PDB file of C-alpha atoms in Angstrom:
ATOM      1  CA  MET A   1      -5.051  22.916   9.979  1.00 40.00           C
ATOM      2  CA  ARG A   2      -5.990  19.976  11.714  1.00 42.00           C
ATOM      3  CA  THR A   3      -9.686  18.804  11.567  1.00 46.00           C
ATOM      4  CA  PRO A   4     -13.117  16.390  12.870  1.00 38.00           C
ATOM      5  CA  ILE A   5     -12.643  14.799   9.462  1.00 41.00           C
ATOM      6  CA  ALA A   6      -9.247  14.139   9.271  1.00 42.00           C
ATOM      7  CA  TYR A   7      -9.469  12.300  13.579  1.00 39.00           C
ATOM      8  CA  CYS A   8     -12.350  10.354  12.248  1.00 40.00           C
ATOM      9  CA  ILE A   9     -10.324   9.172   9.079  1.00 37.00           C
ATOM     10  CA  LEU A  10      -8.150   8.415  11.372  1.00 39.00           C
ATOM     11  CA  LEU A  11      -9.963   6.150  14.291  1.00 38.00           C
ATOM     12  CA  LEU A  12     -11.845   5.085  10.917  1.00 39.00           C
ATOM     13  CA  GLY A  13      -9.186   3.885   9.034  1.00 36.00           C
ATOM     14  CA  PRO A  14      -9.106   0.174   9.943  1.00 34.00           C
ATOM     15  CA  LEU A  15     -12.550  -0.330   8.566  1.00 35.00           C
ATOM     16  CA  ALA A  16     -11.869   0.851   4.650  1.00 32.00           C
ATOM     17  CA  SER A  17      -9.081   1.164   2.590  1.00 34.00           C
ATOM     18  CA  CYS A  18      -7.895   1.632  -1.148  1.00 39.00           C
ATOM     19  CA  GLY A  19      -6.497  -0.075  -3.962  1.00 40.00           C
ATOM     20  CA  LEU A  20      -7.782  -2.847  -2.745  1.00 42.00           C
ATOM     21  CA  LEU A  21      -9.790  -5.043  -5.094  1.00 44.00           C
ATOM     22  CA  PRO A  22     -12.267  -7.742  -5.106  1.00 45.00           C
ATOM     23  CA  ASP A  23     -12.707 -10.050  -7.415  1.00 43.00           C
ATOM     24  CA  SER A  24     -15.039 -12.737  -8.326  1.00 35.00           C
ATOM     25  CA  ARG A  25     -14.658 -14.990  -5.702  1.00 42.00           C
ATOM     26  CA  GLY A  26     -14.409 -11.967  -3.244  1.00 47.00           C
ATOM     27  CA  GLU A  27     -10.729 -11.808  -2.122  1.00 53.00           C
ATOM     28  CA  PHE A  28      -8.958  -9.387  -2.417  1.00 59.00           C
ATOM     29  CA  THR A  29      -5.348  -8.436  -3.913  1.00 59.00           C
ATOM     30  CA  GLY A  30      -3.335  -5.574  -3.210  1.00 63.00           C
ATOM     31  CA  THR A  31      -2.204  -3.682  -6.315  1.00 65.00           C
ATOM     32  CA  PRO A  32      -2.133  -1.175  -7.173  1.00 68.00           C
ATOM     33  CA  TYR A  33      -0.909   0.867  -4.054  1.00 68.00           C
ATOM     34  CA  ILE A  34      -2.291   4.107  -4.736  1.00 74.00           C
ATOM     35  CA  SER A  35      -2.362   5.408  -1.168  1.00 72.00           C
ATOM     36  CA  ARG A  36       0.668   3.813   1.240  1.00 65.00           C
ATOM     37  CA  THR A  37      -1.561   0.202   2.631  1.00 63.00           C
ATOM     38  CA  VAL A  38      -1.976  -2.532   2.942  1.00 69.00           C
ATOM     39  CA  ASN A  39      -4.210  -5.638   1.705  1.00 75.00           C
ATOM     40  CA  VAL A  40      -6.326  -7.896   3.385  1.00 84.00           C
ATOM     41  CA  GLY A  41      -5.300 -10.885   2.349  1.00 82.00           C
ATOM     42  CA  VAL A  42      -2.601 -13.331   2.229  1.00 87.00           C
ATOM     43  CA  ALA A  43      -0.386 -15.389  -0.050  1.00 86.00           C
ATOM     44  CA  GLY A  44      -1.787 -19.018   0.508  1.00 86.00           C
ATOM     45  CA  ALA A  45       0.835 -21.144   2.221  1.00 87.00           C
ATOM     46  CA  GLY A  46       3.861 -22.388  -0.208  1.00 89.00           C
ATOM     47  CA  GLU A  47       2.711 -19.671  -2.675  1.00 91.00           C
ATOM     48  CA  ILE A  48       4.960 -17.198  -4.702  1.00 93.00           C
ATOM     49  CA  GLU A  49       3.276 -14.209  -5.720  1.00 92.00           C
ATOM     50  CA  TYR A  50       4.561 -10.835  -7.717  1.00 92.00           C
ATOM     51  CA  GLU A  51       4.259  -6.860  -7.644  1.00 92.00           C
ATOM     52  CA  GLY A  52       4.941  -4.472  -9.467  1.00 91.00           C
ATOM     53  CA  LEU A  53       4.433  -1.077  -9.029  1.00 91.00           C
ATOM     54  CA  LEU A  54       5.193   2.496 -11.105  1.00 92.00           C
ATOM     55  CA  GLU A  55       4.194   5.856  -9.681  1.00 91.00           C
ATOM     56  CA  VAL A  56       4.652   8.852 -11.618  1.00 91.00           C
ATOM     57  CA  ALA A  57       3.778  12.349 -10.568  1.00 87.00           C
ATOM     58  CA  PRO A  58       4.800  14.036 -13.677  1.00 85.00           C
ATOM     59  CA  GLY A  59       7.496  16.613 -13.805  1.00 78.00           C
ATOM     60  CA  GLU A  60       8.496  16.395 -10.375  1.00 82.00           C
ATOM     61  CA  ARG A  61       8.908  12.092  -9.353  1.00 84.00           C
ATOM     62  CA  VAL A  62       9.220   8.609 -10.749  1.00 88.00           C
ATOM     63  CA  ARG A  63       9.221   5.420  -8.491  1.00 88.00           C
ATOM     64  CA  SER A  64       9.286   1.786  -8.957  1.00 91.00           C
ATOM     65  CA  VAL A  65       8.739  -1.503  -7.131  1.00 91.00           C
ATOM     66  CA  LEU A  66       9.426  -4.940  -7.655  1.00 93.00           C
ATOM     67  CA  LYS A  67       8.095  -6.794  -4.353  1.00 93.00           C
ATOM     68  CA  VAL A  68       8.210 -10.676  -4.130  1.00 94.00           C
ATOM     69  CA  ILE A  69       5.784 -12.136  -1.488  1.00 93.00           C
ATOM     70  CA  ALA A  70       6.219 -15.762   0.013  1.00 93.00           C
ATOM     71  CA  GLY A  71       3.066 -17.437   2.021  1.00 91.00           C
ATOM     72  CA  LEU A  72       5.091 -19.652   4.588  1.00 88.00           C
ATOM     73  CA  GLY A  73       1.301 -21.020   6.270  1.00 84.00           C
ATOM     74  CA  PRO A  74      -2.163 -20.305   6.826  1.00 86.00           C
ATOM     75  CA  GLY A  75      -2.381 -16.767   6.774  1.00 90.00           C
ATOM     76  CA  PHE A  76       1.090 -15.929   7.425  1.00 92.00           C
ATOM     77  CA  GLU A  77       3.995 -14.061   4.814  1.00 93.00           C
ATOM     78  CA  LEU A  78       6.582 -12.569   4.552  1.00 94.00           C
ATOM     79  CA  PHE A  79       8.059  -9.864   1.934  1.00 95.00           C
ATOM     80  CA  ALA A  80      10.750  -8.410   0.451  1.00 96.00           C
ATOM     81  CA  GLY A  81      10.639  -5.080  -2.336  1.00 93.00           C
ATOM     82  CA  TRP A  82      13.023  -2.586  -4.212  1.00 91.00           C
ATOM     83  CA  SER A  83      12.971  -0.143  -5.853  1.00 88.00           C
ATOM     84  CA  PRO A  84      15.011  -0.529  -8.835  1.00 90.00           C
ATOM     85  CA  TYR A  85      14.262   3.037 -10.085  1.00 87.00           C
ATOM     86  CA  HIS A  86      13.591   6.282  -8.395  1.00 82.00           C
ATOM     87  CA  SER A  87      14.116   9.373  -9.680  1.00 84.00           C
ATOM     88  CA  SER A  88      13.144  13.194  -8.438  1.00 75.00           C
ATOM     89  CA  GLY A  89      13.310  14.901 -11.551  1.00 67.00           C
ATOM     90  CA  GLY A  90      16.435  16.984 -11.001  1.00 65.00           C
ATOM     91  CA  GLY A  91      20.141  16.113 -11.632  1.00 63.00           C
ATOM     92  CA  ALA A  92      21.752  12.767 -12.608  1.00 60.00           C
ATOM     93  CA  ASP A  93      21.939  13.025  -8.761  1.00 65.00           C
ATOM     94  CA  SER A  94      18.658  12.233  -8.035  1.00 73.00           C
ATOM     95  CA  ARG A  95      18.325   9.092  -9.854  1.00 80.00           C
ATOM     96  CA  GLY A  96      19.105   5.941  -8.679  1.00 80.00           C
ATOM     97  CA  GLY A  97      17.766   2.723  -7.308  1.00 83.00           C
ATOM     98  CA  GLY A  98      15.393   3.039  -4.042  1.00 81.00           C
ATOM     99  CA  ASP A  99      15.408   1.581  -0.909  1.00 85.00           C
ATOM    100  CA  VAL A 100      14.872  -2.330   0.077  1.00 91.00           C
ATOM    101  CA  SER A 101      11.460  -3.439   2.299  1.00 93.00           C
ATOM    102  CA  VAL A 102      11.164  -6.018   4.604  1.00 96.00           C
ATOM    103  CA  GLY A 103       8.282  -7.044   6.106  1.00 95.00           C
ATOM    104  CA  THR A 104       5.367  -9.863   7.332  1.00 95.00           C
ATOM    105  CA  LYS A 105       2.026 -10.112   7.543  1.00 94.00           C
ATOM    106  CA  TYR A 106      -0.713 -12.011   9.888  1.00 94.00           C
ATOM    107  CA  GLN A 107      -4.396 -12.569   9.015  1.00 93.00           C
ATOM    108  CA  VAL A 108      -5.961 -11.807  12.404  1.00 94.00           C
ATOM    109  CA  ALA A 109      -9.107 -12.804  10.366  1.00 92.00           C
ATOM    110  CA  ASP A 110     -10.396 -15.103   7.331  1.00 86.00           C
ATOM    111  CA  GLY A 111     -13.402 -13.556   7.025  1.00 84.00           C
ATOM    112  CA  SER A 112     -14.782 -17.154   7.058  1.00 84.00           C
ATOM    113  CA  GLY A 113     -18.646 -16.673   8.440  1.00 82.00           C
ATOM    114  CA  GLY A 114     -19.260 -14.053   6.447  1.00 80.00           C
ATOM    115  CA  ARG A 115     -17.514 -12.039   8.796  1.00 85.00           C
ATOM    116  CA  PRO A 116     -14.558  -9.071   7.796  1.00 89.00           C
ATOM    117  CA  ARG A 117     -11.066  -9.780   6.710  1.00 90.00           C
ATOM    118  CA  ALA A 118      -8.582  -8.290   8.516  1.00 92.00           C
ATOM    119  CA  ILE A 119      -4.481  -8.076   8.869  1.00 92.00           C
ATOM    120  CA  VAL A 120      -1.713  -6.746  10.686  1.00 95.00           C
ATOM    121  CA  GLU A 121       1.318  -5.757   9.623  1.00 95.00           C
ATOM    122  CA  VAL A 122       5.007  -5.103  10.306  1.00 96.00           C
ATOM    123  CA  ALA A 123       7.511  -3.761   7.806  1.00 95.00           C
ATOM    124  CA  SER A 124      11.468  -2.025   7.594  1.00 95.00           C
ATOM    125  CA  ARG A 125      12.770  -0.106   4.583  1.00 90.00           C
ATOM    126  CA  LEU A 126      16.478  -0.038   4.632  1.00 89.00           C
ATOM    127  CA  PRO A 127      18.153   2.794   3.788  1.00 82.00           C
ATOM    128  CA  THR A 128      19.957   1.624   0.654  1.00 81.00           C
ATOM    129  CA  SER A 129      19.146   4.088  -1.891  1.00 75.00           C
ATOM    130  CA  ASN A 130      21.829   5.290  -4.219  1.00 71.00           C
ATOM    131  CA  ALA A 131      19.412   7.959  -5.631  1.00 67.00           C
ATOM    132  CA  GLY A 132      20.290  10.641  -3.441  1.00 61.00           C
ATOM    133  CA  PRO A 133      18.031  13.010  -2.220  1.00 56.00           C
ATOM    134  CA  ALA A 134      15.662  11.172  -4.578  1.00 50.00           C
ATOM    135  CA  GLY A 135      15.406   8.416  -2.646  1.00 54.00           C
ATOM    136  CA  ARG A 136      15.654   7.745   1.724  1.00 55.00           C
ATOM    137  CA  ASN A 137      17.051   9.706   4.434  1.00 54.00           C
ATOM    138  CA  GLY A 138      20.136   7.122   5.123  1.00 65.00           C
ATOM    139  CA  GLU A 139      17.842   5.551   7.954  1.00 78.00           C
ATOM    140  CA  ALA A 140      15.578   2.673   8.443  1.00 88.00           C
ATOM    141  CA  ASP A 141      11.962   3.568   8.437  1.00 91.00           C
ATOM    142  CA  PHE A 142       9.632   0.830  10.578  1.00 95.00           C
ATOM    143  CA  PHE A 143       5.588   0.659  10.229  1.00 95.00           C
ATOM    144  CA  VAL A 144       2.743  -0.969  11.874  1.00 95.00           C
ATOM    145  CA  ALA A 145      -0.060  -1.449   9.399  1.00 93.00           C
ATOM    146  CA  SER A 146      -4.083  -2.755   9.568  1.00 92.00           C
ATOM    147  CA  SER A 147      -6.620  -3.647   7.446  1.00 91.00           C
ATOM    148  CA  VAL A 148      -9.929  -4.770   7.862  1.00 91.00           C
ATOM    149  CA  GLY A 149     -12.500  -5.331   4.549  1.00 89.00           C
ATOM    150  CA  GLN A 150     -16.200  -6.717   4.181  1.00 88.00           C
ATOM    151  CA  ALA A 151     -17.661  -7.543   0.879  1.00 85.00           C
ATOM    152  CA  PHE A 152     -21.228  -7.111   0.562  1.00 86.00           C
ATOM    153  CA  GLY A 153     -21.595  -9.041  -2.702  1.00 83.00           C
ATOM    154  CA  GLU A 154     -20.126  -6.846  -5.717  1.00 86.00           C
ATOM    155  CA  VAL A 155     -19.551  -3.756  -2.807  1.00 87.00           C
ATOM    156  CA  SER A 156     -16.805  -3.894  -0.778  1.00 86.00           C
ATOM    157  CA  LEU A 157     -15.830  -1.777   2.035  1.00 87.00           C
ATOM    158  CA  ILE A 158     -12.025  -1.592   2.947  1.00 85.00           C
ATOM    159  CA  GLY A 159      -9.432   0.480   5.100  1.00 91.00           C
ATOM    160  CA  THR A 160      -6.540   1.184   6.443  1.00 92.00           C
ATOM    161  CA  TYR A 161      -3.992   2.905   9.430  1.00 94.00           C
ATOM    162  CA  GLU A 162      -0.192   3.001   8.874  1.00 94.00           C
ATOM    163  CA  LEU A 163       1.968   4.136  11.915  1.00 96.00           C
ATOM    164  CA  GLY A 164       5.312   5.031  10.568  1.00 93.00           C
ATOM    165  CA  LEU A 165       8.280   5.327  12.703  1.00 94.00           C
ATOM    166  CA  LEU A 166      10.928   7.683  10.290  1.00 89.00           C
ATOM    167  CA  GLY A 167      14.407   8.174  10.466  1.00 83.00           C
ATOM    168  CA  GLU A 168      16.323  10.977  10.612  1.00 76.00           C
ATOM    169  CA  ALA A 169      19.658  11.436   8.746  1.00 68.00           C
ATOM    170  CA  ASN A 170      22.711  12.784  11.254  1.00 68.00           C
ATOM    171  CA  ASN A 171      19.802  12.846  14.493  1.00 71.00           C
ATOM    172  CA  ASP A 172      18.509  10.624  16.351  1.00 72.00           C
ATOM    173  CA  SER A 173      15.001  11.487  16.711  1.00 80.00           C
ATOM    174  CA  VAL A 174      12.199   9.812  14.733  1.00 88.00           C
ATOM    175  CA  VAL A 175       9.663  11.547  13.394  1.00 91.00           C
ATOM    176  CA  LEU A 176       5.969   9.974  13.107  1.00 94.00           C
ATOM    177  CA  GLU A 177       3.672  10.150  10.055  1.00 95.00           C
ATOM    178  CA  HIS A 178       0.317   8.516   9.690  1.00 96.00           C
ATOM    179  CA  ASN A 179      -1.175   7.467   7.352  1.00 94.00           C
ATOM    180  CA  ALA A 180      -4.894   6.279   6.679  1.00 94.00           C
ATOM    181  CA  ILE A 181      -7.598   5.378   3.843  1.00 92.00           C
ATOM    182  CA  LEU A 182     -11.292   4.347   3.804  1.00 89.00           C
ATOM    183  CA  ALA A 183     -11.800   3.196   0.118  1.00 84.00           C
ATOM    184  CA  ALA A 184     -14.775   1.230  -1.830  1.00 86.00           C
ATOM    185  CA  ALA A 185     -14.866  -0.889  -4.783  1.00 87.00           C
ATOM    186  CA  TYR A 186     -17.237  -1.753  -7.190  1.00 88.00           C
ATOM    187  CA  GLN A 187     -17.028  -5.583  -9.352  1.00 88.00           C
ATOM    188  CA  VAL A 188     -18.125  -4.395 -12.051  1.00 91.00           C
ATOM    189  CA  GLN A 189     -17.995  -7.880 -13.857  1.00 89.00           C
ATOM    190  CA  PRO A 190     -16.261 -10.989 -13.370  1.00 86.00           C
ATOM    191  CA  GLY A 191     -12.612  -9.555 -13.895  1.00 87.00           C
ATOM    192  CA  LEU A 192     -13.098  -6.070 -13.986  1.00 91.00           C
ATOM    193  CA  ARG A 193     -13.366  -3.892 -10.608  1.00 89.00           C
ATOM    194  CA  THR A 194     -13.449  -0.063 -10.157  1.00 90.00           C
ATOM    195  CA  PHE A 195     -12.593   1.436  -7.359  1.00 89.00           C
ATOM    196  CA  THR A 196     -12.262   5.103  -5.556  1.00 90.00           C
ATOM    197  CA  GLU A 197     -10.345   6.422  -1.873  1.00 91.00           C
ATOM    198  CA  LEU A 198      -9.955   9.213   0.206  1.00 93.00           C
ATOM    199  CA  SER A 199      -6.586   8.957   2.082  1.00 93.00           C
ATOM    200  CA  LEU A 200      -4.399  11.090   3.982  1.00 93.00           C
ATOM    201  CA  VAL A 201      -0.737  11.276   5.358  1.00 93.00           C
ATOM    202  CA  TYR A 202      -0.537  13.360   8.765  1.00 95.00           C
ATOM    203  CA  LEU A 203       3.419  14.569   9.667  1.00 93.00           C
ATOM    204  CA  PRO A 204       2.327  15.562  13.469  1.00 94.00           C
ATOM    205  CA  LYS A 205       6.340  17.237  13.601  1.00 91.00           C
ATOM    206  CA  ASP A 206       5.763  19.787  10.482  1.00 90.00           C
ATOM    207  CA  ALA A 207       1.857  20.111  11.560  1.00 90.00           C
ATOM    208  CA  GLU A 208       1.483  19.511   7.824  1.00 92.00           C
ATOM    209  CA  ILE A 209      -2.051  16.846   6.629  1.00 94.00           C
ATOM    210  CA  ALA A 210      -2.031  15.498   2.224  1.00 93.00           C
ATOM    211  CA  TRP A 211      -5.019  14.629   1.309  1.00 95.00           C
ATOM    212  CA  PHE A 212      -5.575  12.585  -1.458  1.00 93.00           C
ATOM    213  CA  GLY A 213      -8.526  11.467  -3.381  1.00 94.00           C
ATOM    214  CA  GLY A 214      -8.144   8.600  -6.057  1.00 92.00           C
ATOM    215  CA  THR A 215      -9.654   6.712  -8.272  1.00 93.00           C
ATOM    216  CA  GLY A 216      -8.738   3.785 -10.749  1.00 92.00           C
ATOM    217  CA  ALA A 217      -9.831   0.044 -12.175  1.00 92.00           C
ATOM    218  CA  GLY A 218      -8.619  -3.215 -12.030  1.00 91.00           C
ATOM    219  CA  LEU A 219      -8.117  -5.277 -15.303  1.00 92.00           C
ATOM    220  CA  LYS A 220      -7.935  -9.799 -14.458  1.00 91.00           C
ATOM    221  CA  LEU A 221      -6.458 -11.153 -17.758  1.00 91.00           C
ATOM    222  CA  ASN A 222      -6.742 -14.559 -16.269  1.00 89.00           C
ATOM    223  CA  SER A 223      -6.498 -16.984 -12.638  1.00 85.00           C
ATOM    224  CA  ALA A 224      -2.909 -15.983 -11.859  1.00 89.00           C
ATOM    225  CA  LEU A 225      -2.799 -12.424 -13.662  1.00 91.00           C
ATOM    226  CA  GLU A 226      -4.120  -8.776 -12.882  1.00 91.00           C
ATOM    227  CA  PHE A 227      -3.958  -5.666 -13.996  1.00 92.00           C
ATOM    228  CA  GLN A 228      -4.436  -2.023 -12.989  1.00 92.00           C
ATOM    229  CA  GLY A 229      -4.135   1.533 -13.122  1.00 93.00           C
ATOM    230  CA  ALA A 230      -5.065   4.810 -11.092  1.00 93.00           C
ATOM    231  CA  VAL A 231      -4.712   8.846 -10.397  1.00 94.00           C
ATOM    232  CA  GLN A 232      -4.866  10.077  -7.214  1.00 92.00           C
ATOM    233  CA  ILE A 233      -5.213  13.656  -7.029  1.00 93.00           C
ATOM    234  CA  GLY A 234      -4.052  16.044  -4.499  1.00 92.00           C
ATOM    235  CA  LEU A 235      -7.139  18.118  -2.444  1.00 94.00           C
ATOM    236  CA  ASN A 236      -5.125  20.460  -0.550  1.00 93.00           C
ATOM    237  CA  ASP A 237      -1.653  22.536  -0.836  1.00 91.00           C
ATOM    238  CA  ASP A 238      -0.022  19.976   1.131  1.00 88.00           C
ATOM    239  CA  ALA A 239      -0.474  16.846  -1.060  1.00 87.00           C
ATOM    240  CA  ASP A 240       0.517  16.525  -4.815  1.00 81.00           C
ATOM    241  CA  ASP A 241      -1.000  17.894  -7.591  1.00 88.00           C
ATOM    242  CA  TYR A 242      -1.270  14.270  -8.483  1.00 89.00           C
ATOM    243  CA  LEU A 243      -0.399  11.237  -9.226  1.00 90.00           C
ATOM    244  CA  LEU A 244      -0.364   8.071 -11.921  1.00 93.00           C
ATOM    245  CA  VAL A 245       0.350   4.714 -10.561  1.00 92.00           C
ATOM    246  CA  PHE A 246       0.071   1.443 -12.607  1.00 93.00           C
ATOM    247  CA  GLY A 247       0.320  -2.235 -10.720  1.00 91.00           C
ATOM    248  CA  PHE A 248       0.531  -5.638 -11.733  1.00 92.00           C
ATOM    249  CA  ASN A 249      -0.153  -8.803  -9.475  1.00 90.00           C
ATOM    250  CA  TYR A 250       0.599 -12.072 -10.602  1.00 91.00           C
ATOM    251  CA  GLY A 251       0.517 -15.594  -8.231  1.00 89.00           C
ATOM    252  CA  ALA A 252       3.106 -17.914  -9.350  1.00 88.00           C
ATOM    253  CA  GLY A 253       1.824 -20.276  -7.221  1.00 85.00           C
ATOM    254  CA  GLN A 254       2.914 -23.410  -4.940  1.00 82.00           C
ATOM    255  CA  LEU A 255       6.437 -23.553  -5.485  1.00 77.00           C
ATOM    256  CA  LEU A 256       7.312 -23.396  -1.766  1.00 72.00           C
ATOM    257  CA  PRO A 257       7.449 -25.743   1.631  1.00 65.00           C
ATOM    258  CA  VAL A 258       4.595 -25.240   3.578  1.00 58.00           C
ATOM    259  CA  LEU A 259       6.542 -24.007   6.845  1.00 52.00           C
ATOM    260  CA  ARG A 260       3.084 -24.149   9.523  1.00 50.00           C
ATOM    261  CA  GLN A 261      -0.264 -25.914   9.491  1.00 51.00           C
TER     262      GLN A 261
END
């Protein structure tokens, strides 16, 4: 059932987000992806970053993601991700490698002068899974997302809205999917932060809105490596009961030539 709150979240999605944690310098890091979202930071020019994710719905499914991010110039990055293991908890034909995803992100506002940070991202999920029904549906999916974040001292408000164009197997039509997230993050002390979120996934074709609430924390071991853990709880019948999410982010430093200044 559509609600006024759902429409508000869809409209306000670009004003706040989930799982994006401000570090001691007021920057943002992106994992874990409790909801499908993007972060408002980008890899530095010439830098390589690695991200990992493990998402577990106990007794139902397991999904892992590894991602490589290359900063090709100020405010511009390319990335590629792969799910090395995906399982729906069924038989042997429901386990295997998941899909590959590729995309690009551009930072349209860098937060200078106390203004918000903002990005736009375009990505595609390619049908490379061999995990049967646990993977994707054999068709490519495309996503366009926007995310905006603003730090207020130790507190950050972040938001994401994403439009998904999902392919259907044996069908030329496209299924629309709307994702929106509102969240707040709090820096407890340098290197330690907590966050909370409210998110939804809306599928107009099925007239379904899945609502989720999430909370978690991130621990930064050093300037390059951070680990995160979180739980996401389904708030209505269309949502999973709960998910456990674990992630990491590692900045390998400047390893590439800068392609644009």
